[in-house]
Amino acid sequence: MAEYANIIVDIFNEKLDKTFQYRIPEAMKEKLTLGMQVYVPFGKRNIKGYVVELTDEPEFEVAKIKEIIGIVTDSVPIESQLIALAGWMKKNYGATMNHALKTVIPIKKKSNAVEHKSVRLKLTEIEAKSELAEFERKHQKARVRLLSALIENPQMDQSMITQKLNVSGTVIRALETMGIVEVVSERSYRNPVSHLDSKGYHLTLNEEQQSVVDAIERDLDQKIAKTYLIKGVTGSGKTEVYMELIAHMLAQGKQAIVLIPEIALTFQTVMRFYNRFGDRVSIMNSRLSPGERFDQFERAKNGDVDIMIGPRSALFTPFSKLGLIIIDEEHESSYKSETLPRYHARETAIERARMCGASVVLGSATPSVESYYKAKTGEYELLELKHRVAEKPLPKVEVVDLREELKAGNRSILSVRLQELMEDRLKKGQQMMLFINRRGVAGFVSCRACGHVLKCPHCDVSLSQHVTRQHPEGKMVCHYCGYEIPMPKTCPACGSRYISGFKAGTQKIEMIVKERFPQARVLRMDMDTTRNKEGYEQILSAFANQEADILIGTQMIVKGHDFPNVTLVGVLAADLSLYVSDYHAAERTFQLLTQAAGRAGRGSEPGEVVIQTYQPDHYSVQAAKEQDYEAFYEQEMEYRRMLLYPPVWNMLVILCASKQEQTAYDSAKLLVQEIDTWQENIKAAMERVGEDFKKKRVFPVGPADPAVAKVNDIYKKVIYIKTKDYQTLVELKDRLEHYMRDNRAFKDTVVQFDFNPMSGF
Ligand SMILES: Nc1ncnc2c1ncn2[C@@H]1O[C@H](COP(=O)(O)OP(=O)(O)OP(=O)(O)O)[C@@H](O)[C@H]1O
Ligand SMILES: [Zn+2]
Ligand SMILES: [Zn+2]
């Protein structure tokens, strides 16, 4: 039990790190927990504050530390729960309390806050449609987009229209002048209940969807809170299931958070929620300014909205009647934060739900191995959707061996079979997507003749090419253990000289496609074409409106899109993601291939998929071909078990960064020594009482160079630690944090912890 509590008095102040320390009275010690609101003496007054840290270390002269007066008991503000959640994040992911608080509590910004407005259609549907025809005739695309959206949904958030529909304020004003729409300030019209009545548009669920909904609702009605994993094939109608569950919650006066990866949070998706729930829905995205984010959260706190949809950070929506958290595409690596604290939204959601008695629903066509493992071992409840809606078949998948293409003299990036099918689709006026898998390909080297990839003999991940001053021709390095060999001149497997990195990008493919099919209308989506904020939605809506035959793109194009006219998907370099130097490589590949394939045949015509690869026999390619998740999972688990990777074991990565390479290395080395000492002590202590040390044993590897060993003149070194039990890693992290505190050897080093990382370092 702690002696002192650090208290924040103004939770929304920008300086969350401004805490004041108080002594905890004896009688309060057992009761006081993180996040509680307390009365404290402050200057001449007594004020309320939140407990953000419990500690035994006095921050100043003990005699001068005042005592807490009492605990506020008349109400429990939502902030209390969020602070407790921040404490949990600090503990489990490693960060300062300040970092953790900043993640969960929005900072109040001086009011540059925008007034919430919405846009209403003033015409009848018939009148509106005739105006629409006029805009279409004049090719006024933005006006067409706005008006057709309003015909479906006569009242919409202005921010929705500008952000998701890419219609500018100028266009809205033009239509206002024409008397077609009216801009209203939100509060003046708000009447949630009547509005909801006029909405509620929904499809009738099929039997499979209904049985999943029933299973969850049975629990909800009995106040049983759990975590569910819905494993539903692509196009099985998961979103419809989510909406049904949300409607059920709303009817009970509860609120819901829906996490969707930002890249899948398109206008199309958002409109589905809007059409059903109207203005009870609020949308968040990472482009919101801190002020806008604060506003969104204020509306949620005031009960102006009941459903928050957004990426990772929407998880911290201050709903006080939270009943349900849905995480769509739960396998996505974007749910793991890349900044401190490096939390995973899935685990954090489960913890938040636990705190308030809510349920969590995870959904994916290709669940993460971690989640499926938990579903299999009973930690989550598994529910399945095995069929596409309306009895649409899953697409037919063919695998093309690129080594054979090369042998047969086809040097094009498009295989003969893919070209045939493309020709056919162009004739039929159907659409297609070409997907180039370029996930983390920097540095990997393979043989074009035989497909051989250089791997680390110790870690079974691909080696990466590093070019340095000492090694101008490059060397091959393992990022996990530091193993290295000189860059080979010929392929160690077949002797061919065609050994190099992969270079073709989307731009080059676009050129090749245009040359081969001059009649085709081609759209390209990649980092270049989506740089400005409209780019992404514009390309998607153009493709949805069938303004192009072929969409070429990177992983951006495979996420959850629903284009009914797409009947062909070509995956150009299926295996590239197999070479990413981290243990998720096969899982990522399987997920990308299956999700990409899942874009084909969602409309009335069946779909076909061509996967081009140098490794047709790899299990992740084979399983994607058969769309057999189970087969993939079994193989993958065998690999994870053998090499002691999560979810079977747990992994902690410690990253040491410094301006001097030697300093980064020395710090990492000190940490490894400290880990060894800690391990020795534990071993001795456990053996003394006759306990089995094995379950607490940790295996540190390193210091090693990460994939990107130097960024902006900051050098990085990593240590990898594997162990059976997650809590052991948390204990170890606590110990290292303690060791580093006030230790001068670390004054020029920044140390970060990453538990079960989602990406390589
Ligand atoms: N019960 C239903 N009856 C008719 N159509 C439905 C039904 N449920 C869903 N749909 C439609 O089927 C399509 C696919 O549904 P949805 O996008 O929810 O699938 P999904 O499982 O999320 O797919 P993916 O994982 O591939 O993104 C949508 O166009 C949706 O409107
Ligand atoms: Zn070879
Ligand atoms: Zn290695």
GROMACS .gro file of N, CA and C in nm, residues 250-391:
model
  426
  250LEU      N    1  -2.837  -0.011  -2.790
  250LEU     CA    2  -2.899   0.120  -2.784
  250LEU      C    3  -3.038   0.111  -2.721
  251ALA      N    4  -3.109   0.005  -2.759
  251ALA     CA    5  -3.244  -0.012  -2.705
  251ALA      C    6  -3.241  -0.029  -2.554
  252GLN      N    7  -3.129  -0.073  -2.501
  252GLN     CA    8  -3.115  -0.088  -2.356
  252GLN      C    9  -3.051   0.034  -2.292
  253GLY      N   10  -3.040   0.140  -2.369
  253GLY     CA   11  -2.982   0.263  -2.315
  253GLY      C   12  -2.831   0.259  -2.302
  254LYS      N   13  -2.767   0.167  -2.375
  254LYS     CA   14  -2.621   0.156  -2.367
  254LYS      C   15  -2.555   0.219  -2.490
  255GLN      N   16  -2.423   0.233  -2.482
  255GLN     CA   17  -2.348   0.297  -2.590
  255GLN      C   18  -2.245   0.200  -2.648
  256ALA      N   19  -2.200   0.231  -2.768
  256ALA     CA   20  -2.108   0.139  -2.836
  256ALA      C   21  -1.993   0.212  -2.904
  257ILE      N   22  -1.878   0.148  -2.903
  257ILE     CA   23  -1.762   0.198  -2.977
  257ILE      C   24  -1.729   0.098  -3.087
  258VAL      N   25  -1.708   0.146  -3.208
  258VAL     CA   26  -1.673   0.058  -3.319
  258VAL      C   27  -1.536   0.099  -3.372
  259LEU      N   28  -1.439   0.012  -3.360
  259LEU     CA   29  -1.306   0.042  -3.415
  259LEU      C   30  -1.295  -0.020  -3.553
  260ILE      N   31  -1.252   0.063  -3.647
  260ILE     CA   32  -1.232   0.019  -3.785
  260ILE      C   33  -1.099   0.077  -3.827
  261PRO      N   34  -1.012   0.000  -3.892
  261PRO     CA   35  -0.884   0.058  -3.934
  261PRO      C   36  -0.910   0.180  -4.021
  262GLU      N   37  -0.833   0.283  -4.000
  262GLU     CA   38  -0.856   0.409  -4.070
  262GLU      C   39  -0.874   0.390  -4.221
  263ILE      N   40  -0.795   0.302  -4.277
  263ILE     CA   41  -0.794   0.284  -4.421
  263ILE      C   42  -0.924   0.221  -4.471
  264ALA      N   43  -0.995   0.152  -4.383
  264ALA     CA   44  -1.123   0.092  -4.422
  264ALA      C   45  -1.241   0.181  -4.383
  265LEU      N   46  -1.210   0.291  -4.319
  265LEU     CA   47  -1.315   0.381  -4.271
  265LEU      C   48  -1.355   0.475  -4.384
  266THR      N   49  -1.411   0.417  -4.489
  266THR     CA   50  -1.443   0.495  -4.607
  266THR      C   51  -1.584   0.549  -4.598
  267PHE      N   52  -1.615   0.635  -4.691
  267PHE     CA   53  -1.748   0.691  -4.697
  267PHE      C   54  -1.854   0.581  -4.701
  268GLN      N   55  -1.825   0.480  -4.784
  268GLN     CA   56  -1.918   0.369  -4.800
  268GLN      C   57  -1.951   0.302  -4.666
  269THR      N   58  -1.849   0.274  -4.590
  269THR     CA   59  -1.868   0.207  -4.460
  269THR      C   60  -1.944   0.297  -4.364
  270VAL      N   61  -1.899   0.421  -4.357
  270VAL     CA   62  -1.959   0.514  -4.264
  270VAL      C   63  -2.108   0.535  -4.295
  271MET      N   64  -2.140   0.542  -4.423
  271MET     CA   65  -2.279   0.562  -4.463
  271MET      C   66  -2.369   0.448  -4.418
  272ARG      N   67  -2.315   0.327  -4.412
  272ARG     CA   68  -2.398   0.215  -4.368
  272ARG      C   69  -2.443   0.235  -4.225
  273PHE      N   70  -2.353   0.286  -4.142
  273PHE     CA   71  -2.391   0.313  -4.003
  273PHE      C   72  -2.486   0.433  -3.995
  274TYR      N   73  -2.458   0.530  -4.078
  274TYR     CA   74  -2.541   0.650  -4.081
  274TYR      C   75  -2.683   0.617  -4.121
  275ASN      N   76  -2.696   0.536  -4.226
  275ASN     CA   77  -2.829   0.502  -4.274
  275ASN      C   78  -2.911   0.431  -4.168
  276ARG      N   79  -2.843   0.363  -4.082
  276ARG     CA   80  -2.918   0.291  -3.981
  276ARG      C   81  -2.941   0.372  -3.853
  277PHE      N   82  -2.839   0.446  -3.812
  277PHE     CA   83  -2.849   0.509  -3.680
  277PHE      C   84  -2.855   0.661  -3.683
  278GLY      N   85  -2.849   0.717  -3.803
  278GLY     CA   86  -2.861   0.862  -3.815
  278GLY      C   87  -2.761   0.935  -3.727
  279ASP      N   88  -2.806   1.041  -3.665
  279ASP     CA   89  -2.710   1.128  -3.596
  279ASP      C   90  -2.676   1.081  -3.456
  280ARG      N   91  -2.707   0.957  -3.422
  280ARG     CA   92  -2.655   0.902  -3.297
  280ARG      C   93  -2.510   0.858  -3.316
  281VAL      N   94  -2.466   0.860  -3.441
  281VAL     CA   95  -2.331   0.815  -3.475
  281VAL      C   96  -2.236   0.933  -3.485
  282SER      N   97  -2.117   0.915  -3.435
  282SER     CA   98  -2.014   1.015  -3.456
  282SER      C   99  -1.890   0.945  -3.511
  283ILE      N  100  -1.818   1.015  -3.597
  283ILE     CA  101  -1.702   0.955  -3.662
  283ILE      C  102  -1.575   1.026  -3.618
  284MET      N  103  -1.472   0.948  -3.592
  284MET     CA  104  -1.343   1.009  -3.560
  284MET      C  105  -1.240   0.965  -3.662
  285ASN      N  106  -1.146   1.051  -3.692
  285ASN     CA  107  -1.031   1.002  -3.767
  285ASN      C  108  -0.907   1.075  -3.720
  286SER      N  109  -0.793   1.026  -3.765
  286SER     CA  110  -0.668   1.077  -3.708
  286SER      C  111  -0.636   1.217  -3.760
  287ARG      N  112  -0.712   1.262  -3.859
  287ARG     CA  113  -0.684   1.396  -3.912
  287ARG      C  114  -0.750   1.506  -3.829
  288LEU      N  115  -0.834   1.467  -3.736
  288LEU     CA  116  -0.897   1.569  -3.652
  288LEU      C  117  -0.790   1.644  -3.574
  289SER      N  118  -0.811   1.774  -3.560
  289SER     CA  119  -0.719   1.851  -3.477
  289SER      C  120  -0.749   1.818  -3.331
  290PRO      N  121  -0.653   1.847  -3.239
  290PRO     CA  122  -0.682   1.818  -3.098
  290PRO      C  123  -0.812   1.884  -3.052
  291GLY      N  124  -0.840   2.003  -3.103
  291GLY     CA  125  -0.963   2.071  -3.065
  291GLY      C  126  -1.086   1.997  -3.111
  292GLU      N  127  -1.082   1.949  -3.234
  292GLU     CA  128  -1.196   1.874  -3.288
  292GLU      C  129  -1.215   1.742  -3.212
  293ARG      N  130  -1.103   1.681  -3.179
  293ARG     CA  131  -1.111   1.556  -3.106
  293ARG      C  132  -1.174   1.579  -2.968
  294PHE      N  133  -1.130   1.687  -2.905
  294PHE     CA  134  -1.185   1.721  -2.775
  294PHE      C  135  -1.336   1.741  -2.784
  295ASP      N  136  -1.377   1.811  -2.889
  295ASP     CA  137  -1.520   1.835  -2.914
  295ASP      C  138  -1.599   1.707  -2.929
  296GLN      N  139  -1.544   1.617  -3.009
  296GLN     CA  140  -1.610   1.489  -3.031
  296GLN      C  141  -1.631   1.417  -2.898
  297PHE      N  142  -1.525   1.421  -2.817
  297PHE     CA  143  -1.532   1.353  -2.689
  297PHE      C  144  -1.632   1.422  -2.596
  298GLU      N  145  -1.640   1.555  -2.604
  298GLU     CA  146  -1.737   1.628  -2.522
  298GLU      C  147  -1.880   1.585  -2.558
  299ARG      N  148  -1.904   1.574  -2.687
  299ARG     CA  149  -2.038   1.534  -2.732
  299ARG      C  150  -2.069   1.394  -2.681
  300ALA      N  151  -1.970   1.308  -2.684
  300ALA     CA  152  -1.990   1.171  -2.637
  300ALA      C  153  -2.020   1.172  -2.487
  301LYS      N  154  -1.946   1.256  -2.415
  301LYS     CA  155  -1.963   1.261  -2.270
  301LYS      C  156  -2.100   1.317  -2.232
  302ASN      N  157  -2.146   1.416  -2.312
  302ASN     CA  158  -2.276   1.474  -2.284
  302ASN      C  159  -2.391   1.385  -2.326
  303GLY      N  160  -2.360   1.273  -2.390
  303GLY     CA  161  -2.467   1.185  -2.435
  303GLY      C  162  -2.533   1.232  -2.564
  304ASP      N  163  -2.467   1.322  -2.639
  304ASP     CA  164  -2.524   1.366  -2.767
  304ASP      C  165  -2.515   1.258  -2.873
  305VAL      N  166  -2.422   1.165  -2.856
  305VAL     CA  167  -2.411   1.053  -2.949
  305VAL      C  168  -2.398   0.924  -2.867
  306ASP      N  169  -2.429   0.813  -2.929
  306ASP     CA  170  -2.423   0.683  -2.860
  306ASP      C  171  -2.329   0.585  -2.928
  307ILE      N  172  -2.287   0.618  -3.049
  307ILE     CA  173  -2.199   0.528  -3.122
  307ILE      C  174  -2.080   0.608  -3.171
  308MET      N  175  -1.962   0.563  -3.139
  308MET     CA  176  -1.842   0.629  -3.191
  308MET      C  177  -1.771   0.532  -3.282
  309ILE      N  178  -1.747   0.576  -3.405
  309ILE     CA  179  -1.675   0.492  -3.500
  309ILE      C  180  -1.542   0.558  -3.530
  310GLY      N  181  -1.435   0.481  -3.526
  310GLY     CA  182  -1.308   0.543  -3.555
  310GLY      C  183  -1.194   0.445  -3.543
  311PRO      N  184  -1.073   0.491  -3.570
  311PRO     CA  185  -0.956   0.404  -3.556
  311PRO      C  186  -0.919   0.389  -3.408
  312ARG      N  187  -0.807   0.324  -3.385
  312ARG     CA  188  -0.758   0.293  -3.250
  312ARG      C  189  -0.798   0.390  -3.139
  313SER      N  190  -0.776   0.519  -3.161
  313SER     CA  191  -0.792   0.614  -3.052
  313SER      C  192  -0.937   0.635  -3.011
  314ALA      N  193  -1.032   0.594  -3.096
  314ALA     CA  194  -1.174   0.607  -3.061
  314ALA      C  195  -1.209   0.519  -2.940
  315LEU      N  196  -1.119   0.428  -2.910
  315LEU     CA  197  -1.139   0.339  -2.794
  315LEU      C  198  -1.155   0.418  -2.665
  316PHE      N  199  -1.101   0.540  -2.661
  316PHE     CA  200  -1.103   0.616  -2.536
  316PHE      C  201  -1.220   0.714  -2.529
  317THR      N  202  -1.317   0.694  -2.614
  317THR     CA  203  -1.438   0.776  -2.610
  317THR      C  204  -1.498   0.770  -2.469
  318PRO      N  205  -1.522   0.888  -2.409
  318PRO     CA  206  -1.571   0.887  -2.270
  318PRO      C  207  -1.721   0.858  -2.258
  319PHE      N  208  -1.762   0.741  -2.301
  319PHE     CA  209  -1.900   0.699  -2.284
  319PHE      C  210  -1.916   0.646  -2.142
  320SER      N  211  -2.015   0.697  -2.070
  320SER     CA  212  -2.032   0.646  -1.933
  320SER      C  213  -2.126   0.526  -1.928
  321LYS      N  214  -2.198   0.500  -2.040
  321LYS     CA  215  -2.286   0.383  -2.041
  321LYS      C  216  -2.241   0.284  -2.148
  322LEU      N  217  -2.110   0.269  -2.156
  322LEU     CA  218  -2.055   0.181  -2.259
  322LEU      C  219  -2.098   0.036  -2.238
  323GLY      N  220  -2.156  -0.023  -2.342
  323GLY     CA  221  -2.200  -0.162  -2.330
  323GLY      C  222  -2.129  -0.257  -2.424
  324LEU      N  223  -2.073  -0.200  -2.533
  324LEU     CA  224  -2.019  -0.288  -2.636
  324LEU      C  225  -1.903  -0.220  -2.709
  325ILE      N  226  -1.795  -0.296  -2.727
  325ILE     CA  227  -1.685  -0.248  -2.811
  325ILE      C  228  -1.668  -0.347  -2.925
  326ILE      N  229  -1.675  -0.297  -3.048
  326ILE     CA  230  -1.656  -0.383  -3.164
  326ILE      C  231  -1.523  -0.349  -3.228
  327ILE      N  232  -1.446  -0.450  -3.262
  327ILE     CA  233  -1.320  -0.426  -3.334
  327ILE      C  234  -1.325  -0.502  -3.465
  328ASP      N  235  -1.347  -0.427  -3.573
  328ASP     CA  236  -1.356  -0.489  -3.704
  328ASP      C  237  -1.215  -0.508  -3.760
  329GLU      N  238  -1.197  -0.609  -3.843
  329GLU     CA  239  -1.065  -0.639  -3.901
  329GLU      C  240  -0.962  -0.648  -3.788
  330GLU      N  241  -0.996  -0.725  -3.687
  330GLU     CA  242  -0.917  -0.724  -3.564
  330GLU      C  243  -0.772  -0.765  -3.585
  331HIS      N  244  -0.742  -0.828  -3.700
  331HIS     CA  245  -0.605  -0.874  -3.726
  331HIS      C  246  -0.513  -0.760  -3.769
  332GLU      N  247  -0.568  -0.644  -3.798
  332GLU     CA  248  -0.489  -0.533  -3.854
  332GLU      C  249  -0.379  -0.486  -3.759
  333SER      N  250  -0.261  -0.467  -3.814
  333SER     CA  251  -0.151  -0.426  -3.726
  333SER      C  252  -0.164  -0.280  -3.683
  334SER      N  253  -0.251  -0.204  -3.749
  334SER     CA  254  -0.267  -0.064  -3.707
  334SER      C  255  -0.335  -0.052  -3.570
  335TYR      N  256  -0.383  -0.162  -3.515
  335TYR     CA  257  -0.440  -0.156  -3.380
  335TYR      C  258  -0.333  -0.151  -3.272
  336LYS      N  259  -0.211  -0.172  -3.314
  336LYS     CA  260  -0.101  -0.160  -3.219
  336LYS      C  261  -0.041  -0.021  -3.235
  337SER      N  262  -0.029   0.051  -3.124
  337SER     CA  263   0.027   0.185  -3.130
  337SER      C  264   0.178   0.181  -3.154
  338GLU      N  265   0.225   0.273  -3.235
  338GLU     CA  266   0.368   0.281  -3.263
  338GLU      C  267   0.435   0.385  -3.175
  339THR      N  268   0.355   0.453  -3.093
  339THR     CA  269   0.414   0.551  -3.003
  339THR      C  270   0.379   0.511  -2.859
  340LEU      N  271   0.451   0.568  -2.766
  340LEU     CA  272   0.433   0.531  -2.626
  340LEU      C  273   0.299   0.576  -2.570
  341PRO      N  274   0.233   0.499  -2.490
  341PRO     CA  275   0.259   0.357  -2.466
  341PRO      C  276   0.220   0.274  -2.588
  342ARG      N  277   0.302   0.173  -2.619
  342ARG     CA  278   0.275   0.092  -2.737
  342ARG      C  279   0.167  -0.010  -2.705
  343TYR      N  280   0.046   0.040  -2.692
  343TYR     CA  281  -0.064  -0.047  -2.651
  343TYR      C  282  -0.127  -0.116  -2.770
  344HIS      N  283  -0.191  -0.229  -2.745
  344HIS     CA  284  -0.271  -0.293  -2.847
  344HIS      C  285  -0.417  -0.266  -2.816
  345ALA      N  286  -0.489  -0.213  -2.916
  345ALA     CA  287  -0.627  -0.173  -2.893
  345ALA      C  288  -0.714  -0.292  -2.852
  346ARG      N  289  -0.679  -0.410  -2.898
  346ARG     CA  290  -0.761  -0.527  -2.865
  346ARG      C  291  -0.754  -0.558  -2.715
  347GLU      N  292  -0.633  -0.569  -2.664
  347GLU     CA  293  -0.616  -0.599  -2.522
  347GLU      C  294  -0.668  -0.484  -2.435
  348THR      N  295  -0.644  -0.362  -2.481
  348THR     CA  296  -0.687  -0.247  -2.404
  348THR      C  297  -0.840  -0.238  -2.402
  349ALA      N  298  -0.901  -0.272  -2.515
  349ALA     CA  299  -1.048  -0.273  -2.522
  349ALA      C  300  -1.104  -0.375  -2.423
  350ILE      N  301  -1.040  -0.489  -2.417
  350ILE     CA  302  -1.088  -0.594  -2.328
  350ILE      C  303  -1.075  -0.548  -2.182
  351GLU      N  304  -0.968  -0.477  -2.152
  351GLU     CA  305  -0.951  -0.425  -2.016
  351GLU      C  306  -1.054  -0.316  -1.986
  352ARG      N  307  -1.076  -0.226  -2.082
  352ARG     CA  308  -1.177  -0.121  -2.059
  352ARG      C  309  -1.315  -0.185  -2.038
  353ALA      N  310  -1.346  -0.285  -2.120
  353ALA     CA  311  -1.475  -0.352  -2.109
  353ALA      C  312  -1.489  -0.419  -1.972
  354ARG      N  313  -1.380  -0.479  -1.926
  354ARG     CA  314  -1.383  -0.545  -1.796
  354ARG      C  315  -1.416  -0.445  -1.685
  355MET      N  316  -1.358  -0.326  -1.697
  355MET     CA  317  -1.379  -0.224  -1.594
  355MET      C  318  -1.524  -0.179  -1.584
  356CYS      N  319  -1.596  -0.182  -1.696
  356CYS     CA  320  -1.733  -0.129  -1.691
  356CYS      C  321  -1.837  -0.234  -1.726
  357GLY      N  322  -1.798  -0.359  -1.730
  357GLY     CA  323  -1.896  -0.465  -1.754
  357GLY      C  324  -1.948  -0.471  -1.897
  358ALA      N  325  -1.871  -0.422  -1.991
  358ALA     CA  326  -1.914  -0.425  -2.131
  358ALA      C  327  -1.863  -0.551  -2.201
  359SER      N  328  -1.914  -0.576  -2.320
  359SER     CA  329  -1.869  -0.691  -2.399
  359SER      C  330  -1.785  -0.643  -2.516
  360VAL      N  331  -1.702  -0.734  -2.567
  360VAL     CA  332  -1.616  -0.701  -2.680
  360VAL      C  333  -1.643  -0.800  -2.793
  361VAL      N  334  -1.660  -0.747  -2.914
  361VAL     CA  335  -1.678  -0.833  -3.030
  361VAL      C  336  -1.564  -0.806  -3.128
  362LEU      N  337  -1.484  -0.908  -3.156
  362LEU     CA  338  -1.377  -0.896  -3.254
  362LEU      C  339  -1.427  -0.961  -3.382
  363GLY      N  340  -1.394  -0.903  -3.496
  363GLY     CA  341  -1.440  -0.964  -3.620
  363GLY      C  342  -1.333  -0.962  -3.726
  364SER      N  343  -1.326  -1.069  -3.805
  364SER     CA  344  -1.230  -1.073  -3.916
  364SER      C  345  -1.257  -1.196  -4.002
  365ALA      N  346  -1.220  -1.185  -4.128
  365ALA     CA  347  -1.221  -1.303  -4.214
  365ALA      C  348  -1.094  -1.383  -4.192
  366THR      N  349  -0.992  -1.314  -4.144
  366THR     CA  350  -0.862  -1.376  -4.123
  366THR      C  351  -0.810  -1.336  -3.985
  367PRO      N  352  -0.868  -1.393  -3.879
  367PRO     CA  353  -0.829  -1.350  -3.744
  367PRO      C  354  -0.679  -1.360  -3.721
  368SER      N  355  -0.628  -1.274  -3.635
  368SER     CA  356  -0.488  -1.286  -3.597
  368SER      C  357  -0.468  -1.421  -3.531
  369VAL      N  358  -0.349  -1.475  -3.547
  369VAL     CA  359  -0.318  -1.604  -3.486
  369VAL      C  360  -0.338  -1.596  -3.334
  370GLU      N  361  -0.302  -1.479  -3.277
  370GLU     CA  362  -0.319  -1.457  -3.133
  370GLU      C  363  -0.465  -1.475  -3.091
  371SER      N  364  -0.555  -1.410  -3.164
  371SER     CA  365  -0.696  -1.415  -3.125
  371SER      C  366  -0.756  -1.553  -3.148
  372TYR      N  367  -0.718  -1.614  -3.257
  372TYR     CA  368  -0.775  -1.745  -3.285
  372TYR      C  369  -0.728  -1.846  -3.181
  373TYR      N  370  -0.605  -1.831  -3.140
  373TYR     CA  371  -0.550  -1.915  -3.034
  373TYR      C  372  -0.632  -1.898  -2.906
  374LYS      N  373  -0.663  -1.774  -2.875
  374LYS     CA  374  -0.743  -1.748  -2.754
  374LYS      C  375  -0.885  -1.801  -2.769
  375ALA      N  376  -0.937  -1.795  -2.890
  375ALA     CA  377  -1.072  -1.848  -2.911
  375ALA      C  378  -1.070  -2.000  -2.895
  376LYS      N  379  -0.964  -2.061  -2.945
  376LYS     CA  380  -0.954  -2.207  -2.936
  376LYS      C  381  -0.932  -2.254  -2.794
  377THR      N  382  -0.863  -2.172  -2.716
  377THR     CA  383  -0.836  -2.215  -2.579
  377THR      C  384  -0.944  -2.165  -2.483
  378GLY      N  385  -1.049  -2.108  -2.539
  378GLY     CA  386  -1.165  -2.075  -2.458
  378GLY      C  387  -1.165  -1.938  -2.392
  379GLU      N  388  -1.058  -1.861  -2.418
  379GLU     CA  389  -1.056  -1.728  -2.358
  379GLU      C  390  -1.158  -1.636  -2.426
  380TYR      N  391  -1.173  -1.651  -2.556
  380TYR     CA  392  -1.278  -1.581  -2.630
  380TYR      C  393  -1.380  -1.684  -2.675
  381GLU      N  394  -1.502  -1.637  -2.703
  381GLU     CA  395  -1.599  -1.729  -2.760
  381GLU      C  396  -1.599  -1.716  -2.912
  382LEU      N  397  -1.582  -1.829  -2.978
  382LEU     CA  398  -1.572  -1.828  -3.125
  382LEU      C  399  -1.710  -1.842  -3.189
  383LEU      N  400  -1.740  -1.751  -3.284
  383LEU     CA  401  -1.864  -1.760  -3.360
  383LEU      C  402  -1.827  -1.750  -3.507
  384GLU      N  403  -1.895  -1.827  -3.592
  384GLU     CA  404  -1.851  -1.830  -3.731
  384GLU      C  405  -1.959  -1.795  -3.832
  385LEU      N  406  -1.916  -1.727  -3.939
  385LEU     CA  407  -2.000  -1.705  -4.057
  385LEU      C  408  -1.925  -1.771  -4.171
  386LYS      N  409  -1.977  -1.885  -4.217
  386LYS     CA  410  -1.898  -1.962  -4.313
  386LYS      C  411  -1.935  -1.935  -4.457
  387HIS      N  412  -2.042  -1.860  -4.478
  387HIS     CA  413  -2.087  -1.839  -4.616
  387HIS      C  414  -2.102  -1.691  -4.646
  388ARG      N  415  -2.083  -1.659  -4.774
  388ARG     CA  416  -2.111  -1.525  -4.818
  388ARG      C  417  -2.262  -1.504  -4.819
  389VAL      N  418  -2.305  -1.379  -4.808
  389VAL     CA  419  -2.449  -1.352  -4.809
  389VAL      C  420  -2.507  -1.385  -4.946
  390ALA      N  421  -2.635  -1.414  -4.947
  390ALA     CA  422  -2.711  -1.441  -5.069
  390ALA      C  423  -2.648  -1.555  -5.150
  391GLU      N  424  -2.590  -1.650  -5.081
  391GLU     CA  425  -2.532  -1.768  -5.143
  391GLU      C  426  -2.431  -1.739  -5.254
   0.00000   0.00000   0.00000
